[in-house]
Short mmCIF file of C-alpha atoms and ligand atoms in Angstrom, two decimals:
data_model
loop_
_atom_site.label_atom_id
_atom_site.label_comp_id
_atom_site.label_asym_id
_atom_site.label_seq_id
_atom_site.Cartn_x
_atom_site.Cartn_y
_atom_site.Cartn_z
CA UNK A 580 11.20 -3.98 0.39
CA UNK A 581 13.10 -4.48 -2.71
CA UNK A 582 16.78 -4.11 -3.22
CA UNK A 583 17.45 -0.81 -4.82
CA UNK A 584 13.99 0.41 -4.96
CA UNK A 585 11.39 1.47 -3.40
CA UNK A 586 12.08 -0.36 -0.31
CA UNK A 587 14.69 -2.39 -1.96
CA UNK A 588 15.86 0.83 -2.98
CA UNK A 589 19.29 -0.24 -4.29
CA UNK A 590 22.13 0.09 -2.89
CA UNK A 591 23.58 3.13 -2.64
CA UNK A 592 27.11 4.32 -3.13
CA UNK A 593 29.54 3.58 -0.61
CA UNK A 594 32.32 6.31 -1.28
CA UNK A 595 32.00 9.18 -3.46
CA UNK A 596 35.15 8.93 -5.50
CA UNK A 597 37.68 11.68 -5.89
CA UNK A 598 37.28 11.62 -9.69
CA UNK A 599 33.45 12.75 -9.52
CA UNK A 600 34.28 14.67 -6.20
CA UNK A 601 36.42 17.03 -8.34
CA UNK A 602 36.58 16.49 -11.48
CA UNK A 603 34.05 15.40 -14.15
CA UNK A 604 31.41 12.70 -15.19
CA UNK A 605 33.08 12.09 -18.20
CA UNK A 606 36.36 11.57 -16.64
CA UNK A 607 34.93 9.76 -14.14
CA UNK A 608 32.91 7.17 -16.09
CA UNK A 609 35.52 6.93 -18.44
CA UNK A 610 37.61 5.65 -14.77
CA UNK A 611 35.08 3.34 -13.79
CA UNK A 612 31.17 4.00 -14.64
CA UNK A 613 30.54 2.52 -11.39
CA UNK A 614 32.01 4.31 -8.91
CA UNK A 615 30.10 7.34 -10.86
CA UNK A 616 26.56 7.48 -9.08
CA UNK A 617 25.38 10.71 -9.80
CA UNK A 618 26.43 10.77 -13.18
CA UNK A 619 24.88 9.59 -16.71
CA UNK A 620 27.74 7.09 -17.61
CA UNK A 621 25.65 5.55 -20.06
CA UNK A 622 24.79 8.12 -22.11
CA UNK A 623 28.56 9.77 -21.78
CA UNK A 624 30.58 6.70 -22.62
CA UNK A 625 28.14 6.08 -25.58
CA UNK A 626 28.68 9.92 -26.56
CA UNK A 627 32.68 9.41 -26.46
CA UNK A 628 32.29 6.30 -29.42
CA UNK A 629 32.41 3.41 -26.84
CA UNK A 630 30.48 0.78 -27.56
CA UNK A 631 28.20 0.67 -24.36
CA UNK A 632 25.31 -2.34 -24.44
CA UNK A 633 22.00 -0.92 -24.66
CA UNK A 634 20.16 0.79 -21.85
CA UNK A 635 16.97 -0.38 -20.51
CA UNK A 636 14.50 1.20 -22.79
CA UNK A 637 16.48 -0.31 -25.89
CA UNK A 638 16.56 -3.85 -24.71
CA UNK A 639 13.02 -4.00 -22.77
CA UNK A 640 10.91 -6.72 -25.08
CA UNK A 641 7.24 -6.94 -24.22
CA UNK A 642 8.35 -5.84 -21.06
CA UNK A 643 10.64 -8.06 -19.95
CA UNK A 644 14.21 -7.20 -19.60
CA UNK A 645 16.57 -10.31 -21.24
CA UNK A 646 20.03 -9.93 -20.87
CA UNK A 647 20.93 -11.02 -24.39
CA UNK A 648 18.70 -7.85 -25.31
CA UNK A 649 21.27 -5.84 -24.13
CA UNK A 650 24.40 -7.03 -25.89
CA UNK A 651 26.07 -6.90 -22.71
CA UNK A 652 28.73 -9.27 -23.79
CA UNK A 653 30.17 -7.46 -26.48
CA UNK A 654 30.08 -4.02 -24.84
CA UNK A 655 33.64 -2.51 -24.56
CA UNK A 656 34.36 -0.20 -21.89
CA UNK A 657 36.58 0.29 -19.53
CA UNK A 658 36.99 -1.93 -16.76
CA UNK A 659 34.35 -4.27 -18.22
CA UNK A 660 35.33 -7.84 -17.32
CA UNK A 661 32.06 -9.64 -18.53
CA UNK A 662 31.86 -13.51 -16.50
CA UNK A 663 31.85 -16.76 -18.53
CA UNK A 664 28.73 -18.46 -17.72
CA UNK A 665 31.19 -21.56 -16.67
CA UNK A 666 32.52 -19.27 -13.91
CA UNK A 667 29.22 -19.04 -12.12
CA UNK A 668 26.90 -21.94 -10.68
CA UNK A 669 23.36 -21.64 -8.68
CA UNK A 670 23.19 -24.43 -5.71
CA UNK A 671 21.74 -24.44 -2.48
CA UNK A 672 22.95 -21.78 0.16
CA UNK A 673 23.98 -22.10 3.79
CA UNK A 674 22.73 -18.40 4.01
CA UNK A 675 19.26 -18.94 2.44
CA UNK A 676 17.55 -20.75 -0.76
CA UNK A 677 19.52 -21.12 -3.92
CA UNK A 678 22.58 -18.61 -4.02
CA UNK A 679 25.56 -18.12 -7.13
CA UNK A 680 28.13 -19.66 -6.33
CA UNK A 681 31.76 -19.14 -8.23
CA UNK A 682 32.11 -22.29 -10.34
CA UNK A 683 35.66 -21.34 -11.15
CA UNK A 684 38.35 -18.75 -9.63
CA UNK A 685 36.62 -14.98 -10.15
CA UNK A 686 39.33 -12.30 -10.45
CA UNK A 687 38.44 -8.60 -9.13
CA UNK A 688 35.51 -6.34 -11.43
CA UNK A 689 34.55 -9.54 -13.01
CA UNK A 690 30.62 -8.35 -14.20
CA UNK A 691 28.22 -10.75 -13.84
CA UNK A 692 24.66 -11.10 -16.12
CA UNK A 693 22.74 -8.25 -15.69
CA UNK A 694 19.47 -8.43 -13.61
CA UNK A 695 16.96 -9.40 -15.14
CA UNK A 696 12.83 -9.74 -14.86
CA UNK A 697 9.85 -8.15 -15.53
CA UNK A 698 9.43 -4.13 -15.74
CA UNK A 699 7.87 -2.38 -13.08
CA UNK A 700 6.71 0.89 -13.28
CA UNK A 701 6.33 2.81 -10.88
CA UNK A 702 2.41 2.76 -11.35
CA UNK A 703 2.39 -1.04 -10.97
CA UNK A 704 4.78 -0.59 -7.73
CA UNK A 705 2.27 1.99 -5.80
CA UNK A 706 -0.42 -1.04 -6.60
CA UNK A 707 1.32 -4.15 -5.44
CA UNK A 708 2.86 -4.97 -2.05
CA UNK A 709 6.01 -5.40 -2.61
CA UNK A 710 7.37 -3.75 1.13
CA UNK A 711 7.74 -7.74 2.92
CA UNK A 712 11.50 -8.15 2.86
CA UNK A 713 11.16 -11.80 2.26
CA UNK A 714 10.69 -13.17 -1.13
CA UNK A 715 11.21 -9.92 -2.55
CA UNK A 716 13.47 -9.68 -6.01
CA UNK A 717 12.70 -6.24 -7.28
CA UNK A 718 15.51 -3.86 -8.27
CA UNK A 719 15.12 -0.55 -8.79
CA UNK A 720 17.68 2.31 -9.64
CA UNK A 721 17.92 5.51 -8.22
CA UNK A 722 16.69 8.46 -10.36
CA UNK A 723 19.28 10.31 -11.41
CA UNK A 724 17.52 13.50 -12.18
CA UNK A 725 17.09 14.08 -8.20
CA UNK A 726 21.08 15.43 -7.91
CA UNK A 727 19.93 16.27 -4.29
CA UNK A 728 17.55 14.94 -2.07
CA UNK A 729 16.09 11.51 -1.79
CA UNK A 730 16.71 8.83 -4.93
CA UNK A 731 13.82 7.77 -5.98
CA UNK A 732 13.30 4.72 -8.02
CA UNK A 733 12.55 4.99 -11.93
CA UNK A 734 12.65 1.75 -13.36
CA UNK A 735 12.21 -1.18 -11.83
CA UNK A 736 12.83 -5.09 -12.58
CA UNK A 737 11.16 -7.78 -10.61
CA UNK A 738 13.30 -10.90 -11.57
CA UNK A 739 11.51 -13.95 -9.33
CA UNK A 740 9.79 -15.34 -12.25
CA UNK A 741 12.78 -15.12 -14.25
CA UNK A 742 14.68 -17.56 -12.60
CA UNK A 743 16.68 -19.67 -15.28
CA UNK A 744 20.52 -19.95 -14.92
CA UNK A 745 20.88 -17.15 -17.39
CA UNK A 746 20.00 -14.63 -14.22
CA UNK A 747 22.43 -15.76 -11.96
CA UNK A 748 22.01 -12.54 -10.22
CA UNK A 749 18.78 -13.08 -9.14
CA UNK A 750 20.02 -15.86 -7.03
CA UNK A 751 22.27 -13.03 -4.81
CA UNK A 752 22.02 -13.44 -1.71
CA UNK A 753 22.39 -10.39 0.45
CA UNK A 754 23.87 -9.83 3.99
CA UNK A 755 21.65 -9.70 6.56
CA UNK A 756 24.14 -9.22 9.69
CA UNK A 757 26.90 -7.39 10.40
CA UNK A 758 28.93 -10.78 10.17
CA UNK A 759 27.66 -11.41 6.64
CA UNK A 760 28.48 -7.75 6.13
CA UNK A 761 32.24 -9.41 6.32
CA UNK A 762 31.68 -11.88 3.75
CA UNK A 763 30.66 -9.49 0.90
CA UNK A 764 32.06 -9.52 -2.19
CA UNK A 765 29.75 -7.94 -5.08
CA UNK A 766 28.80 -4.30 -5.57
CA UNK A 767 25.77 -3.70 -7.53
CA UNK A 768 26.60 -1.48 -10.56
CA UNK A 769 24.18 0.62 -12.69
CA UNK A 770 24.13 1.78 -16.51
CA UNK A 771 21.91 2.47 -18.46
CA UNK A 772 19.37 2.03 -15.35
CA UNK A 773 20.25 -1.67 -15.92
CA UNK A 774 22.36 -3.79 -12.28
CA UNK A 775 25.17 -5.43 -13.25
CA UNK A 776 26.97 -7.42 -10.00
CA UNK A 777 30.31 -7.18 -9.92
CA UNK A 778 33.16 -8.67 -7.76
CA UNK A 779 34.43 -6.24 -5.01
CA UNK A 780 37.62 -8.59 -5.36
CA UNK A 781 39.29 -12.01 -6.32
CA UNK A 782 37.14 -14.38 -5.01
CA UNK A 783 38.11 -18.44 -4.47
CA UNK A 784 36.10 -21.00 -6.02
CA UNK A 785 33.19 -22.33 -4.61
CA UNK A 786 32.91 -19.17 -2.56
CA UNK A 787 28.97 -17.77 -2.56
CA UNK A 788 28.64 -14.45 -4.13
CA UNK A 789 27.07 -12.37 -1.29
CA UNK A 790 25.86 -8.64 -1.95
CA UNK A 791 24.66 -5.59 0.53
CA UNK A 792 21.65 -4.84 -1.08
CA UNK A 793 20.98 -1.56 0.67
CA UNK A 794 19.68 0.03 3.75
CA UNK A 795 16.35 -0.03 2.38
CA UNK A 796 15.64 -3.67 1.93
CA UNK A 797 15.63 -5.77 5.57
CA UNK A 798 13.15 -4.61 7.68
CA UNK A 799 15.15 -5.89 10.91
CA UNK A 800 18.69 -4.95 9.58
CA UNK A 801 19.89 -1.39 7.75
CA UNK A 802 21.89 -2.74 5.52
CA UNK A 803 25.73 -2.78 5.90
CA UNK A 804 26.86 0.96 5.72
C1 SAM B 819 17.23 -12.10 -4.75
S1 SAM B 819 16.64 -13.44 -3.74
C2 SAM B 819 18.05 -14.43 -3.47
C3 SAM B 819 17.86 -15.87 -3.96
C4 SAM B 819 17.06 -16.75 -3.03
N1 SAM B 819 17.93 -17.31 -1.98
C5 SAM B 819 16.37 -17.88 -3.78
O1 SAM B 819 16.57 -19.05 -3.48
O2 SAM B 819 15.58 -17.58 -4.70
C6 SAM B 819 16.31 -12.59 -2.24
C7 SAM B 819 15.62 -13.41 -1.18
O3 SAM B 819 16.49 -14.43 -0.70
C8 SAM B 819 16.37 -14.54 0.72
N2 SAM B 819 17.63 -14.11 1.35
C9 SAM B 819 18.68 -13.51 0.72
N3 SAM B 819 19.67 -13.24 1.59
C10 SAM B 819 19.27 -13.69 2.79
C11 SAM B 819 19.85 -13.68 4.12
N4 SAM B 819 21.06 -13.19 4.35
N5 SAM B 819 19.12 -14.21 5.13
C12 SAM B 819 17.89 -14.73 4.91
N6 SAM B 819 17.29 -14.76 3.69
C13 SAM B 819 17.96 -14.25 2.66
C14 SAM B 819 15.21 -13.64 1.14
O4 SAM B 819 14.02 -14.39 1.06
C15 SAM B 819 15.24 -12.61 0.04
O5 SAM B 819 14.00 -11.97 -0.11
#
């Protein structure tokens, strides 16, 4: 399974919002691109003069996706709280492994690093077995050109073997009961087919950062929704 993707296929809105149930994309990514699922944000909020970082296909460098490619930092959109890298800190996790940590008090939508790895195709998924739940780091977005109908994935990162503080995300840990459900606090956000985590609220220091990442990833749990 991977989170997202095929198996991992990411996680998947929790609430449609009223702005995209009744009005717009553009107003609605101009609200909050990521509360926006079925709509392009990207490509919108870069149409309307903001200064979006660059999507996937701009950014990917001998196919692997670097967050400094992608000039995340000096995006400005709205409600785009980038994290210091101070804020954040990898150690080991009572849940499993390494997890992220917050180094420093995290206020709500503060965006972490976007996730990071190598590309994945969706050639180079069909060949490799990447359905065992454990060990598995692949995200994959939905594809937004199926309005209806299942999401399948259309671009996928596999970040295990990028696994340098500079992709804290990769070191998410994601709930795997109904009582880690509880202790939640990131959403995974997509633009420009690129996660970014981001806080579901303010979070204490030394918390660890704990994500849902989807119905599709645990084979022994369905996710938290
Ligand atoms: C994206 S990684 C998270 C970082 C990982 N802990 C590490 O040290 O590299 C996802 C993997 O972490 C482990 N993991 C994450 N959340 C877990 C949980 N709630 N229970 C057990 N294992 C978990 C699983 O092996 C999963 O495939």
């Amino acid at each position: 399974a991977a989170f997202g993707g095929r198996a991992l296929l990411r996680q998947l809105p929790l609430l449609i919002p009223l702005a995209e149930a009744v009005g717009s994309c553009r107003d609605c990514c101009v609200a909050d691109f990521c509360r926006c699922q079925r709509c392009e944000c990207w490509q919108i909020l870069r149409s309307l003069g903001y200064r979006t970082p660059l999507d996937v296909n701009e950014a990917l460098k001998q196919g692997v996706l670097r967050a400094e490619a992608l000039q995340w930092r000096e995006a400005s959109l709205p409600v785009w709280h980038p994290v210091a890298d101070s804020q954040l800190e990898i150690r080991p996790s009572k849940i499993a492994g390494l997890g992220l940590f917050a180094a420093e008090p995290l206020e709500a939508t503060t965006l972490l690093p976007p996730y990071q790895g190598l590309s994945l195709l969706n050639a180079d998924l069909n060949n490799l077995d990447y359905t065992q739940d454990e060990d598995n780091y692949v995200w994959c977005p939905p594809d937004r050109r199926q309005s209806a109908g299942p999401m399948d994935p259309s671009f996928c990162v596999d970040g295990r073997e990028v696994a340098s503080s500079d992709n804290p995300a990769r070191f998410v840990n994601g709930a795997r009961t109904l009582e880690q459900c509880k202790e939640v606090n990131l959403e995974i956000c997509e633009l420009g087919e690129v996660a970014y985590f981001r806080t579901l609220k303010a979070i204490p220091v030394g918390s660890e950062l704990l994500v849902d990442y989807g119905p599709g990833y645990w084979s022994d749990f369905g996710g938290c929704q």
